[in-house]
Each structure stands twice: as structure tokens, then as C-alpha cells.
């Protein structure tokens, strides 16, 4: 298996622009997570899905952030409009069983820079 | 609510020396504990996890951790580190009441020097 795939790996954009991050989870995994990593705040869970349904989005910082999972093999995280404070590394992860006990597999991340 | 504290943000150590990375957690119920490693410019990957049974857990790359319920700790150890162990290490906790969430600590950067 190719593992969790994220694209793009790097994104540089200007404030106010729309940004879309993409993720393909490992086939057969029922859970998908979006995390954000910054020096100041560490690793934060933004949202997670179970069988394509959003379960908990309490970590989404504000309405500028939205996430979708139209099918079992694809998810997007969108920021509109983007701001410099959104600059971070965004990780997608997936796991097969209950996240409380199962291993989460992380993608390589998307490094977002908002100028 | 559960939380995780990694007491050291950075740990410098010489190659072939032993190392211990500390992790303490707080939770009102039985917990599951994890250590993940993040190599430069990569995502996190699982080192080891404790779900039940023996309190000494062995993981990949020669790492092990011991669950100590009375001290609410899950420290990570390796008897002899290599340059290639230079990475950031994250302790994480979950429990049956956590809504399937993992809570991560702030991370410890292990810097192995020649």
C-alpha cells in the first residue's frame, strides 16, 4: 500500500486566497483525521470522519475552514479566505478501527505558507 | 478530560548513550498510551502502544516504554541511541470516554550528537 497520500506537499499563497488540501487515506480505513502542526500550538486535531461522515469538528478554528469527504478514498480541507496565521503543516491520517486503540497512519503533510 | 505532559521539549544526547523521554498523563479512567515518532519533514509513525497486559511495551527501533499507573507515567527509553534516532517524539493518550480521540503531548525533540 502507498500509505496516506497528501497533495500538494508545499503550498505558498497570498492572504485572502482560497486553499484546498487533499488527502487519500489507506484503502479500507474507516477513519480519517485532519491535524494542524505549528511551533506555538503543537499538533492539533481539526476534524475527523468515520465512514465519510464528519464526527467531530470542534477543532476547526473558525468558519473559514471546511472539510469534506465525498467518498472513502478522498477528503479535502479548504481554507477560504486564507490568513498568515494559517501557515502550518497540515497532516491527514487514517486508521482502520477505533482511534482510541488502533494505529493512526499519517501522510507526509502539506506545508502551507500564507503571505 | 485527559491531558499529556512531556516534561522536556529538547533532549540532547551523545551517540550510543542511553536516553529516557518522559511522559505523564492525566485521566479519570483507564487509558491507552502511545508513542509516535516524527522524522524531519515526515508524518508521524507509531513506535509502540500500551493497551493492556504487560506494563513493559517493546516497540520498533529498539525503543521500549513502561506504563506506571501509580505515577501516571509512560516514559520512553532506549539503551543506546544512534544518529538516526534524531527526531521529535510524541506521547499520546486516549480512553474509552474520549470519543475516540487521541490527545497528543507537545513533543520532545531528541538530538543525538556524534
PDB file of C-alpha atoms in Angstrom:
ATOM      1  CA  UNK A   1       0.000   0.000   0.000  1.00  0.00           C
ATOM      2  CA  UNK A   2       1.223   3.506  -0.802  1.00  0.00           C
ATOM      3  CA  UNK A   3       0.214   4.848   2.583  1.00  0.00           C
ATOM      4  CA  UNK A   4      -1.705   8.064   3.141  1.00  0.00           C
ATOM      5  CA  UNK A   5      -1.221  10.421   0.219  1.00  0.00           C
ATOM      6  CA  UNK A   6      -1.427  14.196   0.550  1.00  0.00           C
ATOM      7  CA  UNK A   7      -1.199  16.901  -2.048  1.00  0.00           C
ATOM      8  CA  UNK A   8       0.274  19.345  -2.556  1.00  0.00           C
ATOM      9  CA  UNK A   9       3.369  18.858  -0.392  1.00  0.00           C
ATOM     10  CA  UNK A  10       4.026  22.577  -0.334  1.00  0.00           C
ATOM     11  CA  UNK A  11       1.676  25.493  -0.934  1.00  0.00           C
ATOM     12  CA  UNK A  12       2.519  29.168  -0.927  1.00  0.00           C
ATOM     13  CA  UNK A  13      -0.343  31.577  -1.328  1.00  0.00           C
ATOM     14  CA  UNK A  14      -1.295  35.140  -0.603  1.00  0.00           C
ATOM     15  CA  UNK A  15      -3.640  36.294   2.113  1.00  0.00           C
ATOM     16  CA  UNK A  16      -7.248  36.156   1.026  1.00  0.00           C
ATOM     17  CA  UNK A  17      -6.818  33.335  -1.463  1.00  0.00           C
ATOM     18  CA  UNK A  18      -8.631  30.013  -1.249  1.00  0.00           C
ATOM     19  CA  UNK A  19      -6.507  26.989  -0.377  1.00  0.00           C
ATOM     20  CA  UNK A  20      -7.524  23.357  -0.872  1.00  0.00           C
ATOM     21  CA  UNK A  21      -5.563  20.496   0.648  1.00  0.00           C
ATOM     22  CA  UNK A  22      -6.188  16.927  -0.491  1.00  0.00           C
ATOM     23  CA  UNK A  23      -5.882  13.537   1.128  1.00  0.00           C
ATOM     24  CA  UNK A  24      -6.247   9.932   0.024  1.00  0.00           C
ATOM     25  CA  UNK A  25      -6.446   7.575   3.032  1.00  0.00           C
ATOM     26  CA  UNK A  26      -5.266   3.990   3.104  1.00  0.00           C
ATOM     27  CA  UNK A  27      -7.793   1.716   1.442  1.00  0.00           C
ATOM     28  CA  UNK A  28     -10.086   0.003   3.939  1.00  0.00           C
ATOM     29  CA  UNK A  29      -9.542   2.520   6.705  1.00  0.00           C
ATOM     30  CA  UNK A  30     -12.811   3.737   8.198  1.00  0.00           C
ATOM     31  CA  UNK A  31     -11.487   6.823   9.994  1.00  0.00           C
ATOM     32  CA  UNK A  32      -9.824   9.925   8.586  1.00  0.00           C
ATOM     33  CA  UNK A  33      -8.294  12.785  10.550  1.00  0.00           C
ATOM     34  CA  UNK A  34      -7.049  16.267   9.719  1.00  0.00           C
ATOM     35  CA  UNK A  35      -4.365  17.716  12.024  1.00  0.00           C
ATOM     36  CA  UNK A  36      -2.501  21.015  12.064  1.00  0.00           C
ATOM     37  CA  UNK A  37       1.036  21.358  13.430  1.00  0.00           C
ATOM     38  CA  UNK A  38       2.670  24.647  14.438  1.00  0.00           C
ATOM     39  CA  UNK A  39       5.576  25.524  16.681  1.00  0.00           C
ATOM     40  CA  UNK A  40       3.353  27.517  19.006  1.00  0.00           C
ATOM     41  CA  UNK A  41       0.388  25.158  19.353  1.00  0.00           C
ATOM     42  CA  UNK A  42       1.893  21.754  18.572  1.00  0.00           C
ATOM     43  CA  UNK A  43      -0.283  19.082  16.962  1.00  0.00           C
ATOM     44  CA  UNK A  44      -3.994  19.896  16.915  1.00  0.00           C
ATOM     45  CA  UNK A  45      -6.865  17.714  15.718  1.00  0.00           C
ATOM     46  CA  UNK A  46      -9.098  19.755  13.436  1.00  0.00           C
ATOM     47  CA  UNK A  47     -11.763  17.260  12.386  1.00  0.00           C
ATOM     48  CA  UNK A  48     -12.297  13.570  11.910  1.00  0.00           C
ATOM     49  CA  UNK A  49     -14.581  11.390   9.809  1.00  0.00           C
ATOM     50  CA  UNK A  50     -15.974   7.905  10.296  1.00  0.00           C
ATOM     51  CA  UNK A  51     -17.206   6.173   7.135  1.00  0.00           C
ATOM     52  CA  UNK A  52     -17.136   9.520   5.310  1.00  0.00           C
ATOM     53  CA  UNK A  53     -19.310  11.256   7.931  1.00  0.00           C
ATOM     54  CA  UNK A  54     -17.848  14.146   9.977  1.00  0.00           C
ATOM     55  CA  UNK A  55     -17.955  13.136  13.632  1.00  0.00           C
ATOM     56  CA  UNK A  56     -16.219  15.938  15.487  1.00  0.00           C
ATOM     57  CA  UNK A  57     -15.224  19.279  14.010  1.00  0.00           C
ATOM     58  CA  UNK A  58     -14.747  21.089  17.301  1.00  0.00           C
ATOM     59  CA  UNK A  59     -11.083  21.638  16.477  1.00  0.00           C
ATOM     60  CA  UNK A  60     -11.794  23.617  13.316  1.00  0.00           C
ATOM     61  CA  UNK A  61     -10.578  27.087  14.218  1.00  0.00           C
ATOM     62  CA  UNK A  62     -13.277  29.124  12.514  1.00  0.00           C
ATOM     63  CA  UNK A  63     -15.762  29.233   9.682  1.00  0.00           C
ATOM     64  CA  UNK A  64     -13.026  29.905   7.165  1.00  0.00           C
ATOM     65  CA  UNK A  65     -12.109  26.225   7.488  1.00  0.00           C
ATOM     66  CA  UNK A  66     -14.220  23.455   5.972  1.00  0.00           C
ATOM     67  CA  UNK A  67     -13.621  19.766   5.300  1.00  0.00           C
ATOM     68  CA  UNK A  68     -15.395  17.218   3.145  1.00  0.00           C
ATOM     69  CA  UNK A  69     -15.133  13.528   2.457  1.00  0.00           C
ATOM     70  CA  UNK A  70     -17.247  12.761  -0.627  1.00  0.00           C
ATOM     71  CA  UNK A  71     -16.147   9.120  -0.721  1.00  0.00           C
ATOM     72  CA  UNK A  72     -13.999   6.615   1.137  1.00  0.00           C
ATOM     73  CA  UNK A  73     -10.873   7.424  -0.845  1.00  0.00           C
ATOM     74  CA  UNK A  74     -10.777  11.213  -0.840  1.00  0.00           C
ATOM     75  CA  UNK A  75     -11.006  14.152   1.527  1.00  0.00           C
ATOM     76  CA  UNK A  76     -10.368  17.875   1.258  1.00  0.00           C
ATOM     77  CA  UNK A  77      -9.611  20.621   3.731  1.00  0.00           C
ATOM     78  CA  UNK A  78     -10.408  24.085   2.450  1.00  0.00           C
ATOM     79  CA  UNK A  79      -9.436  27.469   3.851  1.00  0.00           C
ATOM     80  CA  UNK A  80     -11.290  30.457   2.435  1.00  0.00           C
ATOM     81  CA  UNK A  81     -10.081  33.161   2.782  1.00  0.00           C
ATOM     82  CA  UNK A  82      -6.604  32.235   3.986  1.00  0.00           C
ATOM     83  CA  UNK A  83      -4.690  34.344   6.517  1.00  0.00           C
ATOM     84  CA  UNK A  84      -0.995  34.406   7.509  1.00  0.00           C
ATOM     85  CA  UNK A  85      -1.811  32.772  10.859  1.00  0.00           C
ATOM     86  CA  UNK A  86      -2.999  29.687   8.945  1.00  0.00           C
ATOM     87  CA  UNK A  87       0.605  28.956   7.992  1.00  0.00           C
ATOM     88  CA  UNK A  88       1.367  25.488   9.337  1.00  0.00           C
ATOM     89  CA  UNK A  89       1.917  21.881   8.352  1.00  0.00           C
ATOM     90  CA  UNK A  90      -1.377  20.078   7.798  1.00  0.00           C
ATOM     91  CA  UNK A  91      -1.443  16.312   8.230  1.00  0.00           C
ATOM     92  CA  UNK A  92      -4.019  13.803   7.169  1.00  0.00           C
ATOM     93  CA  UNK A  93      -4.140  10.449   8.971  1.00  0.00           C
ATOM     94  CA  UNK A  94      -6.282   7.345   8.746  1.00  0.00           C
ATOM     95  CA  UNK A  95      -6.938   4.214  10.757  1.00  0.00           C
ATOM     96  CA  UNK A  96      -8.934   1.053  10.293  1.00  0.00           C
ATOM     97  CA  UNK A  97     -10.529   0.560  13.702  1.00  0.00           C
ATOM     98  CA  UNK A  98     -11.354   2.628  16.751  1.00  0.00           C
ATOM     99  CA  UNK A  99      -8.921   5.556  17.008  1.00  0.00           C
ATOM    100  CA  UNK A 100      -8.710   5.099  20.765  1.00  0.00           C
ATOM    101  CA  UNK A 101      -6.801   1.838  20.272  1.00  0.00           C
ATOM    102  CA  UNK A 102      -5.843   1.493  16.628  1.00  0.00           C
ATOM    103  CA  UNK A 103      -2.710   2.849  14.981  1.00  0.00           C
ATOM    104  CA  UNK A 104      -3.099   6.059  13.028  1.00  0.00           C
ATOM    105  CA  UNK A 105      -1.137   6.283   9.784  1.00  0.00           C
ATOM    106  CA  UNK A 106      -0.033   9.794   8.873  1.00  0.00           C
ATOM    107  CA  UNK A 107       0.607  11.282   5.492  1.00  0.00           C
ATOM    108  CA  UNK A 108       3.747  13.325   4.782  1.00  0.00           C
ATOM    109  CA  UNK A 109       1.912  16.605   5.355  1.00  0.00           C
ATOM    110  CA  UNK A 110       1.275  19.786   3.396  1.00  0.00           C
ATOM    111  CA  UNK A 111       3.384  22.771   4.380  1.00  0.00           C
ATOM    112  CA  UNK A 112       1.208  25.847   3.901  1.00  0.00           C
ATOM    113  CA  UNK A 113       2.651  29.338   3.819  1.00  0.00           C
ATOM    114  CA  UNK A 114       0.258  32.273   3.617  1.00  0.00           C
ATOM    115  CA  UNK A 115       1.990  35.557   2.786  1.00  0.00           C
TER     116      UNK A 115
ATOM    117  CA  UNK B   1     -10.769  15.320  30.356  1.00  0.00           C
ATOM    118  CA  UNK B   2      -7.436  13.794  29.555  1.00  0.00           C
ATOM    119  CA  UNK B   3      -4.104  15.514  29.052  1.00  0.00           C
ATOM    120  CA  UNK B   4      -0.496  14.648  28.329  1.00  0.00           C
ATOM    121  CA  UNK B   5       2.629  16.409  29.540  1.00  0.00           C
ATOM    122  CA  UNK B   6       6.023  15.846  28.015  1.00  0.00           C
ATOM    123  CA  UNK B   7       8.350  17.405  30.503  1.00  0.00           C
ATOM    124  CA  UNK B   8      11.313  18.003  28.199  1.00  0.00           C
ATOM    125  CA  UNK B   9      10.981  19.964  24.972  1.00  0.00           C
ATOM    126  CA  UNK B  10      14.515  19.029  23.905  1.00  0.00           C
ATOM    127  CA  UNK B  11      16.864  16.234  24.927  1.00  0.00           C
ATOM    128  CA  UNK B  12      20.447  16.330  23.646  1.00  0.00           C
ATOM    129  CA  UNK B  13      22.403  13.091  23.988  1.00  0.00           C
ATOM    130  CA  UNK B  14      25.584  11.610  22.591  1.00  0.00           C
ATOM    131  CA  UNK B  15      25.505   8.656  20.237  1.00  0.00           C
ATOM    132  CA  UNK B  16      25.476   5.257  21.978  1.00  0.00           C
ATOM    133  CA  UNK B  17      24.307   6.793  25.249  1.00  0.00           C
ATOM    134  CA  UNK B  18      21.022   5.747  26.877  1.00  0.00           C
ATOM    135  CA  UNK B  19      18.023   8.032  26.752  1.00  0.00           C
ATOM    136  CA  UNK B  20      14.710   8.448  28.536  1.00  0.00           C
ATOM    137  CA  UNK B  21      11.925  10.688  27.264  1.00  0.00           C
ATOM    138  CA  UNK B  22       9.365  11.473  29.906  1.00  0.00           C
ATOM    139  CA  UNK B  23       5.599  11.445  29.561  1.00  0.00           C
ATOM    140  CA  UNK B  24       2.941  11.967  32.202  1.00  0.00           C
ATOM    141  CA  UNK B  25      -0.791  11.851  31.639  1.00  0.00           C
ATOM    142  CA  UNK B  26      -3.952  12.667  33.483  1.00  0.00           C
ATOM    143  CA  UNK B  27      -7.206  10.787  33.042  1.00  0.00           C
ATOM    144  CA  UNK B  28     -10.008   9.716  35.292  1.00  0.00           C
ATOM    145  CA  UNK B  29     -10.452   6.335  33.651  1.00  0.00           C
ATOM    146  CA  UNK B  30      -8.369   3.526  32.213  1.00  0.00           C
ATOM    147  CA  UNK B  31      -6.116   4.743  29.449  1.00  0.00           C
ATOM    148  CA  UNK B  32      -4.425   3.636  26.282  1.00  0.00           C
ATOM    149  CA  UNK B  33      -0.976   5.109  25.687  1.00  0.00           C
ATOM    150  CA  UNK B  34       1.072   5.646  22.549  1.00  0.00           C
ATOM    151  CA  UNK B  35       4.445   6.939  21.436  1.00  0.00           C
ATOM    152  CA  UNK B  36       4.798   8.295  17.899  1.00  0.00           C
ATOM    153  CA  UNK B  37       7.982   9.477  16.179  1.00  0.00           C
ATOM    154  CA  UNK B  38       8.289  12.198  13.558  1.00  0.00           C
ATOM    155  CA  UNK B  39      11.468  12.281  11.462  1.00  0.00           C
ATOM    156  CA  UNK B  40      12.330  15.568   9.750  1.00  0.00           C
ATOM    157  CA  UNK B  41       9.869  16.522   7.027  1.00  0.00           C
ATOM    158  CA  UNK B  42       7.758  13.415   7.537  1.00  0.00           C
ATOM    159  CA  UNK B  43       4.481  12.470   9.145  1.00  0.00           C
ATOM    160  CA  UNK B  44       4.197  10.712  12.487  1.00  0.00           C
ATOM    161  CA  UNK B  45       4.590   6.954  12.755  1.00  0.00           C
ATOM    162  CA  UNK B  46       3.830   4.634  15.625  1.00  0.00           C
ATOM    163  CA  UNK B  47       6.729   3.494  17.830  1.00  0.00           C
ATOM    164  CA  UNK B  48       4.716   1.480  20.343  1.00  0.00           C
ATOM    165  CA  UNK B  49       1.460   1.406  22.277  1.00  0.00           C
ATOM    166  CA  UNK B  50       0.056   0.121  25.532  1.00  0.00           C
ATOM    167  CA  UNK B  51      -3.499  -1.176  25.523  1.00  0.00           C
ATOM    168  CA  UNK B  52      -3.457  -3.781  28.300  1.00  0.00           C
ATOM    169  CA  UNK B  53      -1.373  -6.607  29.746  1.00  0.00           C
ATOM    170  CA  UNK B  54       2.345  -6.315  30.423  1.00  0.00           C
ATOM    171  CA  UNK B  55       3.318  -2.839  31.518  1.00  0.00           C
ATOM    172  CA  UNK B  56       6.623  -3.050  29.631  1.00  0.00           C
ATOM    173  CA  UNK B  57       5.996  -2.473  25.954  1.00  0.00           C
ATOM    174  CA  UNK B  58       8.611  -3.033  23.265  1.00  0.00           C
ATOM    175  CA  UNK B  59       8.458  -1.108  20.019  1.00  0.00           C
ATOM    176  CA  UNK B  60      10.368  -0.619  16.822  1.00  0.00           C
ATOM    177  CA  UNK B  61      13.987   0.512  16.520  1.00  0.00           C
ATOM    178  CA  UNK B  62      14.926  -0.791  19.991  1.00  0.00           C
ATOM    179  CA  UNK B  63      12.636   1.535  21.947  1.00  0.00           C
ATOM    180  CA  UNK B  64      10.570   0.432  24.922  1.00  0.00           C
ATOM    181  CA  UNK B  65       8.223   2.126  27.371  1.00  0.00           C
ATOM    182  CA  UNK B  66       6.837   1.267  30.765  1.00  0.00           C
ATOM    183  CA  UNK B  67       3.320   2.042  31.925  1.00  0.00           C
ATOM    184  CA  UNK B  68       3.291   3.112  35.558  1.00  0.00           C
ATOM    185  CA  UNK B  69      -0.268   3.578  36.750  1.00  0.00           C
ATOM    186  CA  UNK B  70       0.605   4.857  40.220  1.00  0.00           C
ATOM    187  CA  UNK B  71       2.827   7.573  38.767  1.00  0.00           C
ATOM    188  CA  UNK B  72       0.606   8.127  35.722  1.00  0.00           C
ATOM    189  CA  UNK B  73       3.657   7.901  33.501  1.00  0.00           C
ATOM    190  CA  UNK B  74       4.668   6.235  30.250  1.00  0.00           C
ATOM    191  CA  UNK B  75       8.348   7.039  29.790  1.00  0.00           C
ATOM    192  CA  UNK B  76      10.160   6.005  26.613  1.00  0.00           C
ATOM    193  CA  UNK B  77      13.647   4.503  26.808  1.00  0.00           C
ATOM    194  CA  UNK B  78      16.413   3.257  24.585  1.00  0.00           C
ATOM    195  CA  UNK B  79      19.661   1.805  25.952  1.00  0.00           C
ATOM    196  CA  UNK B  80      21.880   3.078  23.135  1.00  0.00           C
ATOM    197  CA  UNK B  81      20.838   5.741  20.634  1.00  0.00           C
ATOM    198  CA  UNK B  82      22.003   6.268  17.063  1.00  0.00           C
ATOM    199  CA  UNK B  83      22.311   9.411  14.998  1.00  0.00           C
ATOM    200  CA  UNK B  84      19.310   8.179  13.029  1.00  0.00           C
ATOM    201  CA  UNK B  85      17.124   8.437  16.164  1.00  0.00           C
ATOM    202  CA  UNK B  86      17.244  12.225  15.895  1.00  0.00           C
ATOM    203  CA  UNK B  87      13.566  13.138  15.607  1.00  0.00           C
ATOM    204  CA  UNK B  88      10.580  14.523  17.501  1.00  0.00           C
ATOM    205  CA  UNK B  89       8.769  12.109  19.784  1.00  0.00           C
ATOM    206  CA  UNK B  90       5.130  12.474  20.765  1.00  0.00           C
ATOM    207  CA  UNK B  91       3.350  10.787  23.631  1.00  0.00           C
ATOM    208  CA  UNK B  92      -0.426  10.385  23.247  1.00  0.00           C
ATOM    209  CA  UNK B  93      -3.306   9.137  25.384  1.00  0.00           C
ATOM    210  CA  UNK B  94      -6.850   8.002  24.777  1.00  0.00           C
ATOM    211  CA  UNK B  95      -9.562   6.269  26.770  1.00  0.00           C
ATOM    212  CA  UNK B  96     -12.986   4.777  26.253  1.00  0.00           C
ATOM    213  CA  UNK B  97     -14.629   8.027  27.282  1.00  0.00           C
ATOM    214  CA  UNK B  98     -12.620  10.224  24.948  1.00  0.00           C
ATOM    215  CA  UNK B  99     -14.929   9.940  21.998  1.00  0.00           C
ATOM    216  CA  UNK B 100     -12.253   8.051  20.125  1.00  0.00           C
ATOM    217  CA  UNK B 101      -9.863  10.988  20.302  1.00  0.00           C
ATOM    218  CA  UNK B 102      -6.123  10.832  20.785  1.00  0.00           C
ATOM    219  CA  UNK B 103      -4.639  13.635  22.849  1.00  0.00           C
ATOM    220  CA  UNK B 104      -1.020  14.377  21.945  1.00  0.00           C
ATOM    221  CA  UNK B 105       1.661  15.887  24.127  1.00  0.00           C
ATOM    222  CA  UNK B 106       3.732  18.823  22.995  1.00  0.00           C
ATOM    223  CA  UNK B 107       6.581  16.640  21.740  1.00  0.00           C
ATOM    224  CA  UNK B 108      10.212  16.122  22.724  1.00  0.00           C
ATOM    225  CA  UNK B 109      12.971  16.795  20.244  1.00  0.00           C
ATOM    226  CA  UNK B 110      15.710  14.178  20.615  1.00  0.00           C
ATOM    227  CA  UNK B 111      19.028  15.419  19.278  1.00  0.00           C
ATOM    228  CA  UNK B 112      21.707  12.730  19.011  1.00  0.00           C
ATOM    229  CA  UNK B 113      25.223  14.099  18.699  1.00  0.00           C
ATOM    230  CA  UNK B 114      28.264  12.232  17.366  1.00  0.00           C
TER     231      UNK B 114
END
